[in-house]
Short mmCIF file of C-alpha atoms in Angstrom, two decimals:
data_model
loop_
_atom_site.label_atom_id
_atom_site.label_comp_id
_atom_site.label_asym_id
_atom_site.label_seq_id
_atom_site.Cartn_x
_atom_site.Cartn_y
_atom_site.Cartn_z
CA UNK A 125 -95.06 180.96 15.56
CA UNK A 126 -97.55 182.72 17.78
CA UNK A 127 -100.29 180.15 17.57
CA UNK A 128 -98.82 178.61 20.72
CA UNK A 129 -98.47 180.51 24.00
CA UNK A 130 -95.04 180.49 25.72
CA UNK A 131 -96.54 178.11 28.27
CA UNK A 132 -97.55 175.71 25.51
CA UNK A 133 -94.09 175.90 23.92
CA UNK A 134 -92.71 174.97 27.31
CA UNK A 135 -95.02 171.97 27.47
CA UNK A 136 -93.91 170.84 24.00
CA UNK A 137 -90.21 171.19 24.80
CA UNK A 138 -90.66 169.37 28.12
CA UNK A 139 -92.50 166.54 26.34
CA UNK A 140 -89.72 166.21 23.79
CA UNK A 141 -87.04 166.28 26.50
CA UNK A 142 -88.82 163.67 28.64
CA UNK A 143 -89.49 161.32 25.70
CA UNK A 144 -86.10 161.86 24.08
CA UNK A 145 -84.19 161.06 27.26
CA UNK A 146 -86.49 158.11 27.99
CA UNK A 147 -85.94 156.58 24.54
CA UNK A 148 -82.19 157.17 24.39
CA UNK A 149 -81.70 155.60 27.82
CA UNK A 150 -84.08 152.72 27.10
CA UNK A 151 -82.70 151.73 23.68
CA UNK A 152 -79.52 149.98 24.91
CA UNK A 153 -81.44 148.32 27.75
CA UNK A 154 -84.16 147.16 25.34
CA UNK A 155 -81.52 145.89 22.91
CA UNK A 156 -79.73 143.92 25.62
CA UNK A 157 -83.01 142.38 26.84
CA UNK A 158 -84.10 141.58 23.27
CA UNK A 159 -80.73 139.93 22.62
CA UNK A 160 -80.97 137.82 25.78
CA UNK A 161 -84.56 136.79 24.98
CA UNK A 162 -83.82 136.05 21.30
CA UNK A 163 -80.48 134.29 21.62
CA UNK A 164 -79.96 132.84 25.07
CA UNK A 165 -81.50 129.80 26.69
CA UNK A 166 -81.54 129.76 30.46
CA UNK A 167 -83.83 128.71 33.29
CA UNK A 168 -86.15 131.54 34.32
CA UNK A 169 -86.31 133.02 30.82
CA UNK A 170 -90.12 132.93 30.94
CA UNK A 171 -89.96 135.02 34.10
CA UNK A 172 -87.72 137.67 32.50
CA UNK A 173 -90.03 137.71 29.48
CA UNK A 174 -93.09 138.22 31.69
CA UNK A 175 -91.40 140.93 33.76
CA UNK A 176 -90.42 142.88 30.62
CA UNK A 177 -93.99 142.68 29.35
CA UNK A 178 -95.58 143.67 32.64
CA UNK A 179 -95.94 147.41 31.83
CA UNK A 180 -97.74 146.45 28.63
CA UNK A 181 -100.48 144.48 30.37
CA UNK A 182 -100.78 146.23 33.75
CA UNK A 183 -103.01 149.29 34.17
CA UNK A 184 -100.56 152.22 33.85
CA UNK A 185 -101.71 153.51 37.25
CA UNK A 186 -100.49 150.27 38.82
CA UNK A 187 -97.14 150.59 37.04
CA UNK A 188 -96.88 154.14 38.41
CA UNK A 189 -97.65 152.90 41.91
CA UNK A 190 -95.02 150.14 41.60
CA UNK A 191 -92.53 152.81 40.52
CA UNK A 192 -93.45 154.78 43.63
CA UNK A 193 -92.75 151.71 45.75
CA UNK A 194 -89.39 151.16 44.07
CA UNK A 195 -88.09 154.71 43.57
CA UNK A 196 -89.87 156.72 46.28
CA UNK A 197 -87.73 158.64 48.77
CA UNK A 198 -88.11 155.92 51.39
CA UNK A 199 -87.65 152.98 49.03
CA UNK A 200 -84.19 151.33 49.18
CA UNK A 201 -83.58 151.75 45.43
CA UNK A 202 -84.72 155.38 45.40
CA UNK A 203 -82.58 156.23 48.43
CA UNK A 204 -79.55 154.49 46.92
CA UNK A 205 -79.84 156.45 43.65
CA UNK A 206 -80.30 159.71 45.57
CA UNK A 207 -77.34 159.11 47.88
CA UNK A 208 -74.82 157.86 45.33
CA UNK A 209 -75.85 159.42 42.02
CA UNK A 210 -77.89 162.40 43.18
CA UNK A 211 -80.81 161.12 41.09
CA UNK A 212 -84.28 161.88 42.39
CA UNK A 213 -87.47 161.10 40.57
CA UNK A 214 -90.47 162.27 42.57
CA UNK A 215 -92.06 165.48 41.22
CA UNK A 216 -89.12 165.86 38.80
CA UNK A 217 -88.92 165.61 35.01
CA UNK A 218 -86.58 162.65 35.53
CA UNK A 219 -89.54 160.86 37.11
CA UNK A 220 -91.68 161.53 34.04
CA UNK A 221 -88.82 160.23 31.88
CA UNK A 222 -88.50 157.10 34.02
CA UNK A 223 -92.24 156.41 33.78
CA UNK A 224 -92.16 156.95 30.00
CA UNK A 225 -89.11 154.68 29.69
CA UNK A 226 -90.70 151.85 31.65
CA UNK A 227 -93.90 152.08 29.61
CA UNK A 228 -91.99 152.12 26.30
CA UNK A 229 -89.66 149.27 27.22
CA UNK A 230 -91.88 146.26 26.33
CA UNK A 231 -92.80 147.65 22.91
CA UNK A 232 -89.16 148.35 22.13
CA UNK A 233 -87.98 144.94 23.31
CA UNK A 234 -90.65 143.23 21.20
CA UNK A 235 -89.74 145.09 18.02
CA UNK A 236 -86.00 144.48 18.40
CA UNK A 237 -86.46 140.87 19.46
CA UNK A 238 -88.59 140.06 16.41
CA UNK A 239 -86.00 141.55 14.07
CA UNK A 240 -83.14 139.73 15.83
CA UNK A 241 -85.01 136.44 15.55
CA UNK A 242 -85.49 137.10 11.85
CA UNK A 243 -81.74 137.45 11.25
CA UNK A 244 -80.53 134.33 9.46
CA UNK A 245 -77.82 132.94 11.73
CA UNK A 246 -76.33 131.03 8.82
CA UNK A 247 -75.21 134.41 7.46
CA UNK A 248 -73.39 135.03 10.72
CA UNK A 249 -71.56 131.72 10.47
CA UNK A 250 -70.66 132.55 6.85
CA UNK A 251 -69.10 135.80 8.08
CA UNK A 252 -67.11 133.87 10.69
CA UNK A 253 -65.64 131.53 8.07
CA UNK A 254 -64.62 134.60 6.05
CA UNK A 255 -62.46 135.78 8.93
CA UNK A 256 -64.77 138.04 10.95
CA UNK A 257 -64.70 137.66 14.73
CA UNK A 258 -67.80 137.84 16.90
CA UNK A 259 -67.83 141.62 17.28
CA UNK A 260 -67.24 142.38 13.62
CA UNK A 261 -69.88 139.82 12.64
CA UNK A 262 -72.32 141.52 14.99
CA UNK A 263 -71.52 144.99 13.66
CA UNK A 264 -71.46 144.19 9.94
CA UNK A 265 -74.07 141.42 9.63
CA UNK A 266 -76.41 141.14 12.63
CA UNK A 267 -76.90 144.83 13.36
CA UNK A 268 -77.60 145.99 9.77
CA UNK A 269 -80.00 143.08 9.23
CA UNK A 270 -81.87 143.96 12.44
CA UNK A 271 -81.87 147.70 11.77
CA UNK A 272 -85.51 147.87 10.68
CA UNK A 273 -86.54 146.46 14.04
CA UNK A 274 -84.39 148.98 15.87
CA UNK A 275 -85.94 151.82 13.88
CA UNK A 276 -89.41 150.43 14.60
CA UNK A 277 -88.52 150.25 18.28
CA UNK A 278 -87.53 153.92 18.26
CA UNK A 279 -90.77 155.01 16.59
CA UNK A 280 -93.00 152.84 18.78
CA UNK A 281 -91.10 153.86 21.89
CA UNK A 282 -91.28 157.54 21.02
CA UNK A 283 -95.02 157.38 20.31
CA UNK A 284 -95.67 155.42 23.50
CA UNK A 285 -93.60 157.74 25.69
CA UNK A 286 -95.05 160.97 24.25
CA UNK A 287 -98.53 159.62 24.98
CA UNK A 288 -97.69 158.34 28.46
CA UNK A 289 -100.25 159.51 31.05
CA UNK A 290 -101.28 157.09 33.79
CA UNK A 291 -97.92 156.01 35.16
CA UNK A 292 -96.52 159.54 34.92
CA UNK A 293 -99.33 161.26 36.83
CA UNK A 294 -99.26 158.53 39.48
CA UNK A 295 -95.50 158.42 39.92
CA UNK A 296 -94.22 161.91 39.08
CA UNK A 297 -97.43 163.92 39.56
CA UNK A 298 -98.62 166.84 37.39
CA UNK A 299 -96.16 169.69 38.05
CA UNK A 300 -96.03 172.56 35.52
CA UNK A 301 -92.57 172.82 33.98
CA UNK A 302 -91.39 169.55 35.53
CA UNK A 303 -93.73 166.68 34.78
CA UNK A 304 -96.66 168.30 32.93
CA UNK A 305 -96.13 166.74 29.50
CA UNK A 306 -98.62 167.04 26.61
CA UNK A 307 -101.17 164.44 27.74
CA UNK A 308 -101.12 165.77 31.32
CA UNK A 309 -101.54 169.34 30.05
CA UNK A 310 -104.49 168.32 27.86
CA UNK A 311 -106.08 166.56 30.81
CA UNK A 312 -105.45 169.62 32.98
CA UNK A 313 -106.91 172.03 30.42
CA UNK A 314 -110.02 169.86 30.11
CA UNK A 315 -110.68 170.43 33.82
CA UNK A 316 -110.74 174.21 33.43
CA UNK A 317 -113.84 175.80 31.83
CA UNK A 318 -113.01 178.13 28.92
CA UNK A 319 -109.74 176.50 27.87
CA UNK A 320 -111.27 174.49 25.01
CA UNK A 321 -109.04 176.23 22.46
CA UNK A 322 -105.93 175.27 24.39
CA UNK A 323 -107.11 171.66 24.36
CA UNK A 324 -107.49 171.86 20.57
CA UNK A 325 -104.02 173.34 20.11
CA UNK A 326 -102.36 170.76 22.36
CA UNK A 327 -104.25 167.89 20.74
CA UNK A 328 -103.24 169.07 17.26
CA UNK A 329 -99.66 169.23 18.53
CA UNK A 330 -99.88 165.62 19.72
CA UNK A 331 -101.21 164.47 16.35
CA UNK A 332 -98.45 166.36 14.51
CA UNK A 333 -95.77 164.82 16.73
CA UNK A 334 -97.02 161.27 16.22
CA UNK A 335 -97.52 161.61 12.47
CA UNK A 336 -94.13 163.34 12.26
CA UNK A 337 -92.42 160.39 13.94
CA UNK A 338 -94.06 157.97 11.50
CA UNK A 339 -93.14 160.05 8.45
CA UNK A 340 -89.58 160.43 9.70
CA UNK A 341 -89.21 156.68 10.13
CA UNK A 342 -90.63 155.96 6.67
CA UNK A 343 -88.21 158.51 5.21
CA UNK A 344 -85.27 156.90 7.01
CA UNK A 345 -86.41 153.49 5.77
CA UNK A 346 -86.56 154.68 2.18
CA UNK A 347 -83.22 156.42 2.43
CA UNK A 348 -81.58 153.15 3.42
CA UNK A 349 -82.16 151.92 -0.12
CA UNK A 350 -85.33 149.90 0.18
CA UNK A 351 -83.84 147.34 2.52
CA UNK A 352 -86.06 148.58 5.36
CA UNK A 353 -89.12 149.25 3.30
CA UNK A 354 -91.65 148.76 6.08
CA UNK A 355 -90.76 149.69 9.59
CA UNK A 356 -93.97 148.78 11.37
CA UNK B 70 -51.51 114.99 3.78
CA UNK B 71 -54.18 117.59 3.08
CA UNK B 72 -56.92 116.54 5.46
CA UNK B 73 -56.43 114.17 8.39
CA UNK B 74 -59.83 113.62 9.93
CA UNK B 75 -60.86 111.32 12.74
CA UNK B 76 -63.93 112.67 14.55
CA UNK B 77 -67.24 111.79 16.08
CA UNK B 78 -70.10 114.27 15.60
CA UNK B 79 -73.45 114.42 17.33
CA UNK B 80 -76.34 115.34 15.11
CA UNK B 81 -79.66 115.26 16.94
CA UNK B 82 -79.94 111.87 18.62
CA UNK B 83 -77.47 110.09 16.34
CA UNK B 84 -73.70 110.06 16.45
CA UNK B 85 -71.69 110.04 13.24
CA UNK B 86 -68.05 109.07 12.94
CA UNK B 87 -65.61 109.78 10.16
CA UNK B 88 -61.99 108.70 9.77
CA UNK B 89 -59.92 109.29 6.65
CA UNK B 90 -56.80 110.95 5.34
CA UNK B 91 -56.48 112.55 1.93
CA UNK B 92 -53.69 113.56 -0.40
CA UNK B 93 -53.54 116.69 -2.53
CA UNK B 94 -56.27 117.77 -4.91
CA UNK B 95 -60.00 117.40 -4.56
CA UNK B 96 -61.47 114.87 -2.17
CA UNK B 97 -65.15 114.12 -2.68
CA UNK B 98 -67.46 113.05 0.12
CA UNK B 99 -70.00 111.03 -1.76
CA UNK B 100 -73.26 109.68 -0.41
CA UNK B 101 -77.02 110.14 -0.25
CA UNK B 102 -78.62 113.24 1.24
CA UNK B 103 -78.97 113.10 5.00
CA UNK B 104 -75.78 111.11 5.53
CA UNK B 105 -74.21 113.96 7.49
CA UNK B 106 -71.78 115.27 4.89
CA UNK B 107 -72.62 118.90 5.61
CA UNK B 108 -72.15 118.29 9.35
CA UNK B 109 -68.62 117.14 8.63
CA UNK B 110 -67.84 120.25 6.55
CA UNK B 111 -69.27 122.42 9.36
CA UNK B 112 -66.96 120.65 11.82
CA UNK B 113 -63.91 121.25 9.60
CA UNK B 114 -64.93 124.93 9.30
CA UNK B 115 -65.35 125.23 13.07
CA UNK B 116 -69.09 125.89 12.99
CA UNK B 117 -69.89 122.62 14.78
CA UNK B 118 -67.85 121.19 17.66
CA UNK B 119 -67.13 117.46 17.39
CA UNK B 120 -67.75 115.23 20.40
CA UNK B 121 -64.23 113.84 20.13
CA UNK B 122 -61.32 113.30 17.77
CA UNK B 123 -59.09 115.57 15.74
CA UNK B 124 -59.00 117.50 12.47
CA UNK B 125 -55.69 118.42 10.85
CA UNK B 126 -55.47 120.50 7.67
CA UNK B 127 -52.16 120.67 5.76
CA UNK B 128 -50.28 119.60 8.87
CA UNK B 129 -51.92 122.16 11.17
CA UNK B 130 -54.36 120.89 13.79
CA UNK B 131 -57.54 123.00 13.84
CA UNK B 132 -59.32 120.73 16.33
CA UNK B 133 -57.89 118.23 18.77
CA UNK B 134 -60.02 117.22 21.71
CA UNK B 135 -57.18 115.63 23.66
CA UNK B 136 -54.78 118.54 23.18
CA UNK B 137 -57.61 121.00 23.82
CA UNK B 138 -57.20 122.69 20.46
CA UNK B 139 -60.34 124.23 18.97
CA UNK B 140 -59.62 127.13 16.63
CA UNK B 141 -62.45 129.60 16.11
CA UNK B 142 -63.92 129.66 12.58
CA UNK B 143 -62.25 132.99 11.80
CA UNK B 144 -58.84 131.53 12.75
CA UNK B 145 -59.13 128.44 10.52
CA UNK B 146 -59.09 130.35 7.24
CA UNK B 147 -61.26 128.02 5.20
CA UNK B 148 -63.03 129.08 2.04
CA UNK B 149 -66.50 127.63 2.55
CA UNK B 150 -68.90 127.57 -0.39
CA UNK B 151 -72.21 126.79 1.29
CA UNK B 152 -74.94 124.74 -0.36
CA UNK B 153 -77.35 127.61 0.33
CA UNK B 154 -74.69 130.17 -0.75
CA UNK B 155 -75.39 132.58 2.14
CA UNK B 156 -74.56 135.75 0.23
CA UNK B 157 -75.12 138.77 2.50
CA UNK B 158 -78.46 140.19 1.30
CA UNK B 159 -77.71 143.74 2.50
CA UNK B 160 -74.42 144.02 0.65
CA UNK B 161 -73.81 144.38 -3.07
CA UNK B 162 -71.84 141.75 -4.98
CA UNK B 163 -68.79 143.97 -4.46
CA UNK B 164 -69.53 144.18 -0.72
CA UNK B 165 -69.83 140.40 -0.53
CA UNK B 166 -66.59 139.80 -2.42
CA UNK B 167 -64.68 142.39 -0.39
CA UNK B 168 -65.90 141.12 2.98
CA UNK B 169 -63.36 138.33 3.42
CA UNK B 170 -60.78 139.97 1.15
CA UNK B 171 -60.48 143.02 3.41
CA UNK B 172 -60.20 140.85 6.51
CA UNK B 173 -57.36 138.73 5.11
CA UNK B 174 -53.86 140.01 6.00
CA UNK B 175 -52.20 141.36 2.88
CA UNK B 176 -49.54 138.66 2.61
CA UNK B 177 -52.27 136.01 2.65
CA UNK B 178 -54.30 137.42 -0.24
CA UNK B 179 -52.96 135.01 -2.81
CA UNK B 180 -55.67 135.98 -5.31
CA UNK B 181 -55.89 139.52 -6.67
CA UNK B 182 -59.36 141.04 -6.75
CA UNK B 183 -59.26 141.74 -10.51
CA UNK B 184 -57.98 138.24 -11.23
CA UNK B 185 -60.88 136.70 -9.35
CA UNK B 186 -63.41 138.80 -11.25
CA UNK B 187 -61.95 137.71 -14.56
CA UNK B 188 -61.50 134.09 -13.52
CA UNK B 189 -65.15 133.84 -12.47
CA UNK B 190 -66.61 136.17 -15.08
CA UNK B 191 -68.43 138.30 -12.52
CA UNK B 192 -66.89 141.73 -13.16
CA UNK B 193 -70.15 143.06 -14.62
CA UNK B 194 -72.15 142.08 -11.51
CA UNK B 195 -70.31 144.19 -8.92
CA UNK B 196 -73.05 146.74 -8.29
CA UNK B 197 -75.94 144.25 -8.23
CA UNK B 198 -77.61 143.07 -5.02
CA UNK B 199 -77.62 139.29 -4.40
CA UNK B 200 -81.43 139.06 -4.70
CA UNK B 201 -81.21 140.11 -8.37
CA UNK B 202 -78.69 137.42 -9.41
CA UNK B 203 -79.52 134.21 -11.26
CA UNK B 204 -78.63 130.90 -9.61
CA UNK B 205 -75.45 130.50 -11.64
CA UNK B 206 -74.33 134.10 -11.05
CA UNK B 207 -74.93 133.83 -7.30
CA UNK B 208 -73.01 130.56 -7.27
CA UNK B 209 -69.98 132.15 -8.94
CA UNK B 210 -70.10 135.10 -6.54
CA UNK B 211 -70.19 132.67 -3.60
CA UNK B 212 -67.15 130.85 -4.95
CA UNK B 213 -65.41 134.19 -5.55
CA UNK B 214 -66.15 135.40 -2.03
CA UNK B 215 -64.63 132.21 -0.59
CA UNK B 216 -61.50 132.37 -2.79
CA UNK B 217 -60.88 136.07 -2.09
CA UNK B 218 -60.75 135.55 1.68
CA UNK B 219 -57.27 134.06 1.16
CA UNK B 220 -58.18 130.59 2.42
CA UNK B 221 -55.73 127.78 3.20
CA UNK B 222 -58.27 125.19 2.05
CA UNK B 223 -61.69 124.98 0.42
CA UNK B 224 -64.93 123.38 1.55
CA UNK B 225 -67.55 123.07 -1.18
CA UNK B 226 -71.02 121.81 -0.34
CA UNK B 227 -73.02 120.80 -3.42
CA UNK B 228 -71.86 123.86 -5.35
CA UNK B 229 -73.98 122.82 -8.32
CA UNK B 230 -77.20 122.37 -6.35
CA UNK B 231 -78.75 125.73 -7.24
CA UNK B 232 -77.50 125.85 -10.82
CA UNK B 233 -79.51 125.01 -13.94
CA UNK B 234 -78.13 122.36 -16.28
CA UNK B 235 -76.99 124.90 -18.86
CA UNK B 236 -74.63 126.52 -16.36
CA UNK B 237 -73.35 123.31 -14.78
CA UNK B 238 -70.58 122.65 -17.28
CA UNK B 239 -69.30 126.18 -16.86
CA UNK B 240 -69.01 125.91 -13.09
CA UNK B 241 -67.56 122.39 -13.25
CA UNK B 242 -64.81 123.73 -15.49
CA UNK B 243 -64.28 126.54 -13.03
CA UNK B 244 -63.88 124.14 -10.11
CA UNK B 245 -61.40 122.12 -12.16
CA UNK B 246 -59.40 125.28 -12.73
CA UNK B 247 -59.45 126.10 -9.03
CA UNK B 248 -58.28 122.55 -8.31
CA UNK B 249 -55.48 122.52 -10.91
CA UNK B 250 -54.27 126.12 -11.02
CA UNK B 251 -54.59 127.12 -7.38
CA UNK B 252 -53.64 123.71 -5.90
CA UNK B 253 -55.59 124.17 -2.67
CA UNK B 254 -56.79 121.16 -0.72
CA UNK B 255 -60.53 120.84 -1.41
CA UNK B 256 -63.19 118.89 0.45
CA UNK B 257 -66.17 118.54 -1.88
CA UNK B 258 -69.63 117.25 -1.02
CA UNK B 259 -71.99 115.83 -3.61
CA UNK B 260 -74.53 113.09 -4.17
CA UNK B 261 -74.07 113.13 -7.95
CA UNK B 262 -71.84 110.28 -9.15
CA UNK B 263 -70.91 111.77 -12.55
CA UNK B 264 -69.88 115.06 -10.95
CA UNK B 265 -67.73 113.28 -8.38
CA UNK B 266 -66.07 111.01 -10.96
CA UNK B 267 -65.13 114.00 -13.07
CA UNK B 268 -63.66 116.15 -10.27
CA UNK B 269 -62.30 113.98 -7.50
CA UNK B 270 -58.83 112.58 -7.07
CA UNK B 271 -60.17 110.59 -4.14
CA UNK B 272 -63.72 109.56 -3.24
CA UNK B 273 -64.80 108.93 0.36
CA UNK B 274 -68.17 107.17 0.52
CA UNK B 275 -70.40 108.43 3.33
CA UNK B 276 -73.22 106.18 4.47
CA UNK B 277 -76.30 107.35 6.37
CA UNK B 278 -76.09 106.71 10.09
CA UNK B 279 -77.86 103.46 11.01
#
């Protein structure tokens, strides 16, 4: 595979690492939020709903700036995480992952929430009368019936996080080997005369990644026996 | 006494009250649609919490407001045949039948799996998915799933509602066999007089809430 330079391989691997970590960390959070929004009724729910959706409607640059305010070295939250968990975000790949996670969150919550709301709760009560407790009912009825939404959330989240640009460059900057993911590298290459071919290669890579994620999800959906025919 | 029921239920803005005791066999709750019969079955199953009162099944209280007893649905061990069947769409017929059967402790599985298949005539359906079943087939699977969970009592909500006339006689006979051969207390909901007359050893009229 010599159609990519070692530098470009590095960019690809960094992109996959950043997005992979972002999605894996976000999935349980997104599921919990989707569950709360789909099943609970409490005062202030509208506020939680709006807050979750904020990254979807704000300009990404603003989201990046808000992340700077929250997780910067002098921000209380950022200092706390640095002191107690040794987690720093600025100019690090973890910062790129955090930005990607925050941008992917609303899409993932939406997909999971829709599928949870579509689960027929009468089936859950039927499982209870057959002797299944809450946890078993969740694991054997609710979760399988919502699985298409969870798969959709993974695909949407992955696509969104691989394409993340504005919040990342604002919050984590454009550091080669740390935060220079595919979109940032393409943007960088566009600034340099004579690197048009690199732009083409990186753009083709982006297209392959996105189409690959879609094909993978369709394949998974088919493999499940037709019950998840359409993911998106 | 099979069922000793004295409860008040809230359904929307109205409050419904029921008070009756039944002997062995099949007790029919008879009345027009919308009278709250299903709400009562849901309360006996533990899916709906009554405002007040008590529910005792075969001498064991499953709900008693004053004594603060409120068993969870999975602890009540009822076999509930729902009006809308509620077969699990992502599980095969076998998966549906085995769901409650596997959860029942071994000494409480009073019905063997093979016996149930034969009794209900559903052995040939095991690998089918619920969406591919006819109304009568789905109905028999729903009854089988309830019986196989090793229940102490049965709740049947219009079990003939989704069945065409040709299959009705077959399922009526089946319910009679369950009633006579298995001798479980049964609470049976219907708005069809002929059906109730044929099956019930006791009929409780249920009027719509004024």
